[in-house]
PDB file of C-alpha atoms in Angstrom:
ATOM      1  CA  MET A  16       0.284   0.283   0.001  1.00 48.00           C
ATOM      2  CA  ARG A  17       2.948   2.452   0.847  1.00 54.00           C
ATOM      3  CA  GLU A  18       4.478   2.021  -2.722  1.00 54.00           C
ATOM      4  CA  GLU A  19       1.596   2.649  -4.256  1.00 53.00           C
ATOM      5  CA  GLU A  20       0.620   5.881  -2.634  1.00 52.00           C
ATOM      6  CA  LYS A  21       4.617   7.109  -3.375  1.00 53.00           C
ATOM      7  CA  GLN A  22       3.382   6.046  -7.024  1.00 55.00           C
ATOM      8  CA  THR A  23       0.426   8.233  -6.979  1.00 54.00           C
ATOM      9  CA  SER A  24       1.274  10.947  -5.424  1.00 54.00           C
ATOM     10  CA  PRO A  25       2.631  13.628  -7.869  1.00 55.00           C
ATOM     11  CA  LYS A  26       6.162  15.547  -7.030  1.00 60.00           C
ATOM     12  CA  PRO A  27       6.083  18.711  -6.000  1.00 63.00           C
ATOM     13  CA  ALA A  28       7.559  20.570  -8.807  1.00 61.00           C
ATOM     14  CA  ARG A  29       4.184  18.817 -10.595  1.00 63.00           C
ATOM     15  CA  LYS A  30       2.505  20.822  -7.632  1.00 61.00           C
ATOM     16  CA  PHE A  31       4.021  24.651  -8.106  1.00 59.00           C
ATOM     17  CA  PHE A  32       3.868  24.417 -12.054  1.00 60.00           C
ATOM     18  CA  ARG A  33      -0.044  23.566 -11.689  1.00 63.00           C
ATOM     19  CA  LYS A  34      -0.599  26.585  -9.666  1.00 67.00           C
ATOM     20  CA  ARG A  35      -2.491  29.238 -11.681  1.00 66.00           C
ATOM     21  CA  TRP A  36       0.063  32.331 -11.289  1.00 69.00           C
ATOM     22  CA  VAL A  37       2.980  30.727 -12.346  1.00 68.00           C
ATOM     23  CA  PHE A  38       3.149  30.572 -15.534  1.00 70.00           C
ATOM     24  CA  PRO A  39       1.895  34.552 -16.276  1.00 77.00           C
ATOM     25  CA  ALA A  40       4.357  35.131 -13.605  1.00 76.00           C
ATOM     26  CA  MET A  41       6.873  33.598 -15.798  1.00 78.00           C
ATOM     27  CA  TYR A  42       5.548  35.303 -19.383  1.00 78.00           C
ATOM     28  CA  ILE A  43       5.589  38.917 -17.423  1.00 82.00           C
ATOM     29  CA  ALA A  44       9.040  38.055 -16.245  1.00 81.00           C
ATOM     30  CA  VAL A  45      10.457  37.138 -19.872  1.00 81.00           C
ATOM     31  CA  ALA A  46       8.710  40.041 -21.425  1.00 81.00           C
ATOM     32  CA  ALA A  47       9.937  42.268 -19.265  1.00 82.00           C
ATOM     33  CA  ILE A  48      13.996  40.779 -19.916  1.00 84.00           C
ATOM     34  CA  ILE A  49      13.069  41.578 -23.572  1.00 85.00           C
ATOM     35  CA  ILE A  50      11.928  45.125 -23.651  1.00 84.00           C
ATOM     36  CA  SER A  51      14.835  45.891 -21.257  1.00 81.00           C
ATOM     37  CA  THR A  52      17.493  44.963 -23.653  1.00 81.00           C
ATOM     38  CA  ALA A  53      15.235  46.168 -26.695  1.00 80.00           C
ATOM     39  CA  VAL A  54      15.498  49.154 -24.873  1.00 79.00           C
ATOM     40  CA  TRP A  55      19.358  49.165 -23.910  1.00 76.00           C
ATOM     41  CA  PHE A  56      20.055  47.628 -27.274  1.00 75.00           C
ATOM     42  CA  GLN A  57      18.603  51.148 -29.022  1.00 76.00           C
ATOM     43  CA  ALA A  58      19.771  52.654 -26.666  1.00 74.00           C
ATOM     44  CA  THR A  59      23.760  51.984 -26.968  1.00 73.00           C
ATOM     45  CA  ASN A  60      23.128  52.053 -30.328  1.00 69.00           C
ATOM     46  CA  GLN A  61      21.153  55.816 -31.126  1.00 64.00           C
ATOM     47  CA  PRO A  62      23.294  58.420 -32.295  1.00 63.00           C
ATOM     48  CA  GLU A  63      24.620  61.133 -30.126  1.00 61.00           C
ATOM     49  CA  PRO A  64      22.226  64.430 -31.289  1.00 57.00           C
ATOM     50  CA  GLU A  65      23.747  67.218 -32.905  1.00 58.00           C
ATOM     51  CA  VAL A  66      24.737  70.060 -30.465  1.00 51.00           C
ATOM     52  CA  ALA A  67      23.569  73.522 -32.062  1.00 50.00           C
ATOM     53  CA  GLU A  68      26.926  76.065 -32.058  1.00 50.00           C
ATOM     54  CA  GLU A  69      25.856  78.929 -29.986  1.00 47.00           C
ATOM     55  CA  GLU A  70      26.335  82.301 -30.459  1.00 46.00           C
ATOM     56  CA  ASN A  71      28.999  84.043 -28.353  1.00 46.00           C
ATOM     57  CA  THR A  72      27.948  87.229 -26.682  1.00 43.00           C
ATOM     58  CA  ASN A  73      30.466  89.133 -25.229  1.00 45.00           C
ATOM     59  CA  VAL A  74      30.723  91.037 -22.221  1.00 39.00           C
ATOM     60  CA  ASP A  75      29.782  95.091 -24.242  1.00 42.00           C
ATOM     61  CA  GLY A  76      26.367  92.872 -25.962  1.00 42.00           C
ATOM     62  CA  SER A  77      28.124  92.451 -29.324  1.00 40.00           C
ATOM     63  CA  TYR A  78      28.258  88.740 -30.735  1.00 39.00           C
ATOM     64  CA  GLY A  79      31.317  86.923 -31.976  1.00 41.00           C
ATOM     65  CA  GLU A  80      33.503  85.322 -30.298  1.00 40.00           C
ATOM     66  CA  ASN A  81      34.998  86.153 -26.132  1.00 41.00           C
ATOM     67  CA  GLU A  82      38.782  86.473 -25.847  1.00 41.00           C
ATOM     68  CA  THR A  83      40.176  85.156 -23.569  1.00 40.00           C
ATOM     69  CA  ASN A  84      43.340  85.090 -21.140  1.00 43.00           C
ATOM     70  CA  ASP A  85      45.031  87.867 -23.545  1.00 46.00           C
ATOM     71  CA  GLY A  86      45.237  91.386 -23.259  1.00 46.00           C
ATOM     72  CA  ASP A  87      41.549  92.068 -25.362  1.00 48.00           C
ATOM     73  CA  ALA A  88      39.242  89.944 -22.655  1.00 43.00           C
ATOM     74  CA  VAL A  89      40.715  93.126 -19.719  1.00 46.00           C
ATOM     75  CA  GLU A  90      40.166  95.770 -22.999  1.00 48.00           C
ATOM     76  CA  VAL A  91      36.446  94.195 -22.817  1.00 45.00           C
ATOM     77  CA  THR A  92      36.149  94.505 -18.920  1.00 49.00           C
ATOM     78  CA  ALA A  93      38.411  97.376 -18.504  1.00 53.00           C
ATOM     79  CA  ASP A  94      35.558  98.881 -21.122  1.00 56.00           C
ATOM     80  CA  ASN A  95      32.671  98.831 -18.431  1.00 77.00           C
ATOM     81  CA  GLU A  96      34.554  99.609 -15.072  1.00 89.00           C
ATOM     82  CA  THR A  97      34.778 103.456 -14.199  1.00 94.00           C
ATOM     83  CA  PHE A  98      38.144 105.001 -12.791  1.00 95.00           C
ATOM     84  CA  ALA A  99      38.177 104.280  -8.759  1.00 95.00           C
ATOM     85  CA  TRP A 100      40.798 106.059  -6.174  1.00 96.00           C
ATOM     86  CA  PRO A 101      43.588 103.660  -6.276  1.00 97.00           C
ATOM     87  CA  VAL A 102      42.265 102.670  -2.089  1.00 96.00           C
ATOM     88  CA  VAL A 103      41.212 100.883  -0.333  1.00 93.00           C
ATOM     89  CA  ASN A 104      39.059 102.990   1.351  1.00 91.00           C
ATOM     90  CA  GLN A 105      38.147 105.998   0.221  1.00 91.00           C
ATOM     91  CA  ASP A 106      36.902 107.646   3.090  1.00 91.00           C
ATOM     92  CA  GLU A 107      40.513 107.994   5.227  1.00 92.00           C
ATOM     93  CA  ALA A 108      42.416 108.786   1.767  1.00 94.00           C
ATOM     94  CA  VAL A 109      43.006 112.693   1.517  1.00 95.00           C
ATOM     95  CA  ILE A 110      45.097 114.706  -1.199  1.00 94.00           C
ATOM     96  CA  GLU A 111      47.792 116.057  -0.455  1.00 93.00           C
ATOM     97  CA  THR A 112      49.044 117.814  -3.678  1.00 94.00           C
ATOM     98  CA  GLN A 113      46.618 118.647  -6.317  1.00 93.00           C
ATOM     99  CA  TYR A 114      47.139 118.336 -10.134  1.00 95.00           C
ATOM    100  CA  TYR A 115      48.678 121.315 -11.698  1.00 94.00           C
ATOM    101  CA  ASP A 116      46.130 122.737 -13.914  1.00 91.00           C
ATOM    102  CA  ALA A 117      46.790 126.223 -15.959  1.00 89.00           C
ATOM    103  CA  GLU A 118      43.239 127.807 -15.940  1.00 88.00           C
ATOM    104  CA  GLY A 119      43.033 127.025 -12.712  1.00 88.00           C
ATOM    105  CA  SER A 120      42.859 129.285 -10.061  1.00 90.00           C
ATOM    106  CA  ASP A 121      45.735 130.759  -8.456  1.00 91.00           C
ATOM    107  CA  GLU A 122      45.232 128.958  -4.895  1.00 89.00           C
ATOM    108  CA  GLU A 123      44.866 126.052  -6.850  1.00 88.00           C
ATOM    109  CA  ARG A 124      47.830 126.424  -9.207  1.00 91.00           C
ATOM    110  CA  GLU A 125      50.130 127.235  -5.573  1.00 90.00           C
ATOM    111  CA  ALA A 126      48.382 123.829  -4.372  1.00 88.00           C
ATOM    112  CA  ALA A 127      50.031 121.507  -7.304  1.00 91.00           C
ATOM    113  CA  LEU A 128      53.582 122.831  -6.760  1.00 92.00           C
ATOM    114  CA  VAL A 129      55.978 120.373  -5.050  1.00 92.00           C
ATOM    115  CA  PHE A 130      59.214 122.317  -4.014  1.00 90.00           C
ATOM    116  CA  TYR A 131      62.474 120.367  -4.772  1.00 89.00           C
ATOM    117  CA  ASN A 132      65.940 121.529  -5.189  1.00 88.00           C
ATOM    118  CA  ASN A 133      65.444 125.071  -4.998  1.00 89.00           C
ATOM    119  CA  THR A 134      62.817 125.353  -7.382  1.00 91.00           C
ATOM    120  CA  TYR A 135      58.591 124.637  -7.696  1.00 91.00           C
ATOM    121  CA  GLN A 136      57.748 121.629  -9.721  1.00 92.00           C
ATOM    122  CA  GLN A 137      54.195 121.114 -11.663  1.00 92.00           C
ATOM    123  CA  SER A 138      52.588 118.287  -9.881  1.00 94.00           C
ATOM    124  CA  LYS A 139      51.010 115.860 -13.169  1.00 94.00           C
ATOM    125  CA  GLY A 140      49.250 113.950 -10.854  1.00 95.00           C
ATOM    126  CA  VAL A 141      47.999 113.835  -6.901  1.00 96.00           C
ATOM    127  CA  ASP A 142      49.168 112.566  -4.256  1.00 96.00           C
ATOM    128  CA  ILE A 143      47.234 110.772  -1.660  1.00 96.00           C
ATOM    129  CA  ALA A 144      47.514 109.851   1.771  1.00 96.00           C
ATOM    130  CA  SER A 145      45.870 108.502   4.447  1.00 95.00           C
ATOM    131  CA  GLN A 146      44.189 110.409   7.348  1.00 93.00           C
ATOM    132  CA  SER A 147      46.279 108.777   9.913  1.00 92.00           C
ATOM    133  CA  GLY A 148      49.576 109.030   7.885  1.00 92.00           C
ATOM    134  CA  GLU A 149      50.125 106.044   8.059  1.00 94.00           C
ATOM    135  CA  SER A 150      51.340 103.218   5.224  1.00 95.00           C
ATOM    136  CA  PHE A 151      48.268 101.387   3.027  1.00 96.00           C
ATOM    137  CA  ASP A 152      47.963  99.286   0.404  1.00 96.00           C
ATOM    138  CA  VAL A 153      47.513 100.786  -3.083  1.00 97.00           C
ATOM    139  CA  THR A 154      44.993  99.075  -5.588  1.00 97.00           C
ATOM    140  CA  ALA A 155      44.849  99.766  -9.678  1.00 97.00           C
ATOM    141  CA  SER A 156      42.268 102.080 -10.579  1.00 96.00           C
ATOM    142  CA  MET A 157      41.355 100.473 -13.383  1.00 95.00           C
ATOM    143  CA  SER A 158      42.340  96.746 -15.260  1.00 96.00           C
ATOM    144  CA  GLY A 159      44.858  96.155 -16.991  1.00 96.00           C
ATOM    145  CA  THR A 160      48.155  94.475 -17.939  1.00 97.00           C
ATOM    146  CA  ILE A 161      51.417  95.740 -15.859  1.00 97.00           C
ATOM    147  CA  LEU A 162      53.212  97.427 -18.319  1.00 97.00           C
ATOM    148  CA  SER A 163      56.251  98.152 -15.793  1.00 96.00           C
ATOM    149  CA  VAL A 164      57.833  98.564 -12.907  1.00 97.00           C
ATOM    150  CA  THR A 165      60.763 100.192 -11.998  1.00 96.00           C
ATOM    151  CA  GLU A 166      63.197 101.647  -8.751  1.00 94.00           C
ATOM    152  CA  ASP A 167      64.036 105.599  -9.286  1.00 93.00           C
ATOM    153  CA  ALA A 168      65.750 107.055  -6.376  1.00 92.00           C
ATOM    154  CA  LEU A 169      63.837 110.261  -6.673  1.00 93.00           C
ATOM    155  CA  LEU A 170      60.428 109.260  -6.704  1.00 94.00           C
ATOM    156  CA  GLY A 171      60.882 105.409  -5.534  1.00 94.00           C
ATOM    157  CA  ASN A 172      59.600 102.149  -6.748  1.00 96.00           C
ATOM    158  CA  ILE A 173      57.139 103.025 -10.244  1.00 97.00           C
ATOM    159  CA  VAL A 174      54.471 101.303 -11.469  1.00 97.00           C
ATOM    160  CA  GLU A 175      52.385 102.081 -14.461  1.00 98.00           C
ATOM    161  CA  ILE A 176      49.266  99.545 -16.105  1.00 97.00           C
ATOM    162  CA  GLU A 177      48.445  99.697 -19.289  1.00 96.00           C
ATOM    163  CA  HIS A 178      45.049  99.767 -20.324  1.00 95.00           C
ATOM    164  CA  GLY A 179      44.272 100.363 -24.207  1.00 91.00           C
ATOM    165  CA  GLU A 180      43.979 102.882 -26.065  1.00 90.00           C
ATOM    166  CA  GLY A 181      47.169 104.817 -25.124  1.00 92.00           C
ATOM    167  CA  ILE A 182      45.524 105.505 -21.553  1.00 94.00           C
ATOM    168  CA  ILE A 183      48.312 104.156 -18.827  1.00 96.00           C
ATOM    169  CA  THR A 184      47.621 104.410 -15.054  1.00 97.00           C
ATOM    170  CA  HIS A 185      51.218 105.858 -13.062  1.00 97.00           C
ATOM    171  CA  TYR A 186      51.813 104.964  -9.611  1.00 98.00           C
ATOM    172  CA  SER A 187      55.337 106.113  -7.673  1.00 97.00           C
ATOM    173  CA  SER A 188      56.349 106.139  -3.938  1.00 96.00           C
ATOM    174  CA  LEU A 189      55.675 103.362  -3.677  1.00 97.00           C
ATOM    175  CA  GLU A 190      57.342 100.089  -0.936  1.00 95.00           C
ATOM    176  CA  GLU A 191      56.745  96.069  -1.657  1.00 95.00           C
ATOM    177  CA  VAL A 192      55.744  96.219  -5.023  1.00 97.00           C
ATOM    178  CA  GLN A 193      53.541  92.981  -5.399  1.00 96.00           C
ATOM    179  CA  VAL A 194      53.293  92.785  -8.784  1.00 97.00           C
ATOM    180  CA  ALA A 195      55.707  92.259 -11.887  1.00 97.00           C
ATOM    181  CA  VAL A 196      55.667  93.271 -15.703  1.00 97.00           C
ATOM    182  CA  GLY A 197      52.903  91.112 -17.875  1.00 96.00           C
ATOM    183  CA  ASP A 198      50.651  90.187 -14.925  1.00 96.00           C
ATOM    184  CA  GLN A 199      47.379  90.508 -15.638  1.00 97.00           C
ATOM    185  CA  VAL A 200      45.532  92.652 -12.726  1.00 97.00           C
ATOM    186  CA  GLU A 201      41.509  93.379 -11.999  1.00 96.00           C
ATOM    187  CA  GLN A 202      40.143  96.858 -10.540  1.00 95.00           C
ATOM    188  CA  GLY A 203      40.889  96.999  -6.464  1.00 95.00           C
ATOM    189  CA  ASP A 204      43.808  94.320  -7.139  1.00 97.00           C
ATOM    190  CA  VAL A 205      47.045  95.292  -4.287  1.00 97.00           C
ATOM    191  CA  LEU A 206      50.162  96.695  -6.431  1.00 97.00           C
ATOM    192  CA  ALA A 207      52.139  98.038  -3.259  1.00 97.00           C
ATOM    193  CA  GLN A 208      52.238  99.564   0.228  1.00 97.00           C
ATOM    194  CA  ALA A 209      51.831 103.566   0.331  1.00 97.00           C
ATOM    195  CA  GLY A 210      55.848 104.822   0.679  1.00 96.00           C
ATOM    196  CA  GLN A 211      57.986 108.399   0.897  1.00 94.00           C
ATOM    197  CA  SER A 212      59.987 109.850  -1.609  1.00 94.00           C
ATOM    198  CA  LEU A 213      62.635 112.513  -1.634  1.00 93.00           C
ATOM    199  CA  PHE A 214      60.915 114.313  -4.702  1.00 93.00           C
ATOM    200  CA  ASN A 215      57.624 115.056  -2.568  1.00 92.00           C
ATOM    201  CA  GLU A 216      58.890 114.690   1.446  1.00 92.00           C
ATOM    202  CA  GLU A 217      56.388 116.567   3.060  1.00 91.00           C
ATOM    203  CA  ALA A 218      53.601 115.003   1.626  1.00 92.00           C
ATOM    204  CA  GLY A 219      55.164 111.996   3.994  1.00 94.00           C
ATOM    205  CA  ILE A 220      53.787 108.241   3.136  1.00 96.00           C
ATOM    206  CA  HIS A 221      51.571 108.633  -0.136  1.00 97.00           C
ATOM    207  CA  VAL A 222      51.035 107.462  -3.024  1.00 97.00           C
ATOM    208  CA  HIS A 223      51.741 109.625  -6.593  1.00 97.00           C
ATOM    209  CA  PHE A 224      48.853 108.605  -8.830  1.00 97.00           C
ATOM    210  CA  GLU A 225      48.992 109.469 -12.531  1.00 97.00           C
ATOM    211  CA  ILE A 226      46.483 109.135 -15.224  1.00 96.00           C
ATOM    212  CA  ARG A 227      48.228 109.578 -19.740  1.00 95.00           C
ATOM    213  CA  LYS A 228      46.713 109.667 -22.344  1.00 93.00           C
ATOM    214  CA  ASP A 229      49.227 109.645 -25.526  1.00 92.00           C
ATOM    215  CA  GLY A 230      51.740 110.763 -22.865  1.00 91.00           C
ATOM    216  CA  ASP A 231      50.377 113.094 -21.619  1.00 93.00           C
ATOM    217  CA  ALA A 232      49.151 113.784 -17.690  1.00 94.00           C
ATOM    218  CA  LEU A 233      45.268 114.790 -17.135  1.00 94.00           C
ATOM    219  CA  ASN A 234      43.733 115.538 -13.937  1.00 94.00           C
ATOM    220  CA  PRO A 235      42.999 112.537 -12.033  1.00 95.00           C
ATOM    221  CA  LEU A 236      40.304 114.174 -10.256  1.00 94.00           C
ATOM    222  CA  ASP A 237      38.162 114.814 -13.818  1.00 93.00           C
ATOM    223  CA  TYR A 238      38.096 111.212 -14.173  1.00 94.00           C
ATOM    224  CA  PHE A 239      37.684 109.188 -11.433  1.00 94.00           C
ATOM    225  CA  ASN A 240      33.928 107.196 -11.424  1.00 93.00           C
ATOM    226  CA  GLN A 241      33.896 108.034 -15.002  1.00 92.00           C
ATOM    227  CA  PRO A 242      34.268 104.994 -17.819  1.00 91.00           C
ATOM    228  CA  LEU A 243      37.185 104.203 -20.117  1.00 89.00           C
ATOM    229  CA  SER A 244      35.638 105.835 -22.874  1.00 88.00           C
ATOM    230  CA  SER A 245      35.352 109.356 -21.510  1.00 88.00           C
ATOM    231  CA  LEU A 246      39.195 109.532 -22.294  1.00 86.00           C
ATOM    232  CA  TYR A 247      38.327 108.787 -25.839  1.00 80.00           C
ATOM    233  CA  ASP A 248      35.553 111.310 -26.019  1.00 62.00           C
ATOM    234  CA  ALA A 249      37.788 113.457 -24.932  1.00 57.00           C
ATOM    235  CA  THR A 250      40.675 113.075 -27.384  1.00 52.00           C
ATOM    236  CA  GLU A 251      37.761 113.267 -30.294  1.00 52.00           C
ATOM    237  CA  GLU A 252      36.762 116.193 -28.964  1.00 48.00           C
ATOM    238  CA  ASP A 253      39.884 117.867 -28.927  1.00 48.00           C
ATOM    239  CA  ASP A 254      41.172 117.154 -32.538  1.00 49.00           C
ATOM    240  CA  SER A 255      37.287 118.090 -33.617  1.00 47.00           C
ATOM    241  CA  GLU A 256      38.129 121.227 -32.329  1.00 45.00           C
ATOM    242  CA  GLY A 257      41.820 121.628 -33.532  1.00 45.00           C
ATOM    243  CA  ASP A 258      40.755 120.877 -37.059  1.00 46.00           C
ATOM    244  CA  SER A 259      37.729 123.472 -36.708  1.00 44.00           C
ATOM    245  CA  ASN A 260      40.493 126.361 -35.739  1.00 44.00           C
ATOM    246  CA  ALA A 261      42.654 125.480 -38.410  1.00 41.00           C
ATOM    247  CA  GLU A 262      43.294 128.789 -41.007  1.00 42.00           C
ATOM    248  CA  GLU A 263      41.676 127.944 -43.870  1.00 41.00           C
ATOM    249  CA  PRO A 264      43.895 128.129 -46.841  1.00 40.00           C
ATOM    250  CA  ALA A 265      43.552 131.152 -49.029  1.00 40.00           C
ATOM    251  CA  GLY A 266      41.371 130.697 -52.221  1.00 41.00           C
ATOM    252  CA  ASP A 267      40.933 131.974 -55.354  1.00 42.00           C
ATOM    253  CA  GLU A 268      38.498 134.271 -54.716  1.00 40.00           C
ATOM    254  CA  GLU A 269      39.468 138.280 -54.381  1.00 42.00           C
ATOM    255  CA  SER A 270      39.811 140.043 -50.744  1.00 41.00           C
ATOM    256  CA  VAL A 271      38.302 143.297 -50.298  1.00 41.00           C
ATOM    257  CA  ASP A 272      40.431 146.063 -48.679  1.00 45.00           C
ATOM    258  CA  SER A 273      38.947 145.959 -45.097  1.00 39.00           C
ATOM    259  CA  GLU A 274      40.162 150.316 -45.270  1.00 41.00           C
ATOM    260  CA  THR A 275      38.362 151.225 -48.634  1.00 43.00           C
ATOM    261  CA  GLY A 276      35.862 148.171 -49.353  1.00 44.00           C
ATOM    262  CA  GLU A 277      37.144 148.328 -53.114  1.00 47.00           C
ATOM    263  CA  GLU A 278      38.787 145.148 -54.813  1.00 48.00           C
ATOM    264  CA  PRO A 279      42.421 145.299 -55.673  1.00 47.00           C
ATOM    265  CA  ALA A 280      43.360 145.645 -58.858  1.00 48.00           C
ATOM    266  CA  ASP A 281      45.069 142.939 -60.620  1.00 49.00           C
ATOM    267  CA  ASP A 282      48.840 143.137 -61.171  1.00 48.00           C
ATOM    268  CA  GLU A 283      48.470 143.484 -65.122  1.00 48.00           C
ATOM    269  CA  ASP A 284      45.848 146.811 -64.605  1.00 50.00           C
ATOM    270  CA  GLU A 285      48.395 147.624 -62.133  1.00 48.00           C
ATOM    271  CA  ALA A 286      51.038 147.895 -64.458  1.00 46.00           C
ATOM    272  CA  GLU A 287      49.402 149.392 -67.156  1.00 50.00           C
ATOM    273  CA  GLY A 288      48.328 152.260 -65.051  1.00 49.00           C
ATOM    274  CA  VAL A 289      52.056 153.054 -64.350  1.00 44.00           C
ATOM    275  CA  GLU A 290      52.789 153.077 -67.667  1.00 50.00           C
ATOM    276  CA  ASP A 291      49.399 155.357 -68.722  1.00 52.00           C
ATOM    277  CA  ASP A 292      51.136 157.384 -65.226  1.00 50.00           C
ATOM    278  CA  GLN A 293      54.365 157.333 -67.338  1.00 48.00           C
ATOM    279  CA  GLU A 294      53.215 158.742 -71.031  1.00 49.00           C
ATOM    280  CA  ASP A 295      50.877 161.375 -69.178  1.00 49.00           C
ATOM    281  CA  GLY A 296      54.441 162.938 -66.983  1.00 47.00           C
ATOM    282  CA  GLN A 297      56.277 163.107 -69.988  1.00 46.00           C
ATOM    283  CA  GLU A 298      53.725 164.619 -72.088  1.00 45.00           C
ATOM    284  CA  GLU A 299      53.367 167.208 -69.393  1.00 44.00           C
ATOM    285  CA  GLU A 300      57.341 167.600 -69.187  1.00 44.00           C
ATOM    286  CA  SER A 301      58.129 168.726 -73.240  1.00 41.00           C
ATOM    287  CA  PRO A 302      56.292 171.714 -72.982  1.00 40.00           C
ATOM    288  CA  ASP A 303      58.006 172.921 -70.515  1.00 43.00           C
ATOM    289  CA  ALA A 304      61.394 171.737 -72.198  1.00 39.00           C
ATOM    290  CA  SER A 305      60.514 174.049 -75.391  1.00 38.00           C
ATOM    291  CA  ILE A 306      59.579 177.341 -73.215  1.00 35.00           C
ATOM    292  CA  GLY A 307      62.936 176.789 -71.082  1.00 38.00           C
ATOM    293  CA  GLN A 308      65.040 176.444 -74.483  1.00 40.00           C
ATOM    294  CA  SER A 309      63.433 179.769 -76.305  1.00 37.00           C
ATOM    295  CA  ASN A 310      64.123 181.332 -73.358  1.00 37.00           C
ATOM    296  CA  THR A 311      67.478 180.997 -73.501  1.00 31.00           C
TER     297      THR A 311
END
């Protein structure tokens, strides 16, 4: 009996497959595997989409390639800046020596003279010191490229920054210079520490600051908080005024005598007039000569 029961009893595997949910679950699993494989295969073989080239917009709003890591990029940045005081805190700064303006008042011109070597020298910039009289950080007034770093026995250490279009900012009476020729600096970067100079000992610890355009020194007080383009406009205005004031070349038009209001006679007319006068004179002298001969 036991052997017959063993033969007639179903195996566990058969019992498992006889359950209703087994085959649907298997179908779903196989379908999921097939779909996942198809999706993966399609994703791996799909070509990469072409990325449309975007137009680069420069800082000034124009379209084109942006210049980077060169002097042009610094000039674009500088165009959007305004000249700043070469100090960290403007409120603590005082001007010891003014810029010499030939058109200024007597007091202003006197305040812009530096007494050195028994002579008075005209200041080409402004001497800026701190209210405390102590040294301070000298910063770049505008972004640019370090043009020169020199040491002068009379003026102290000198740093010059080039901003393009012939515009240079000049810093002298410096100590502990922290930049080198060719460095790219941004507005507000520390260049050196303020020091003293033999040229203007009365100013104490200060920085002598100048703005130059094509080698000519300008009054920095006129350009603080003004953009770099203000120097372009000023130069163009000066050129236009010079052209308008230029003398016009003499043309073919005949000039008028300011006293008589008559037009001057031509050279030929003047020559004819002289000949007529000479003939008239000869005719008048001839009768006088004949009379003289008859009397003798």
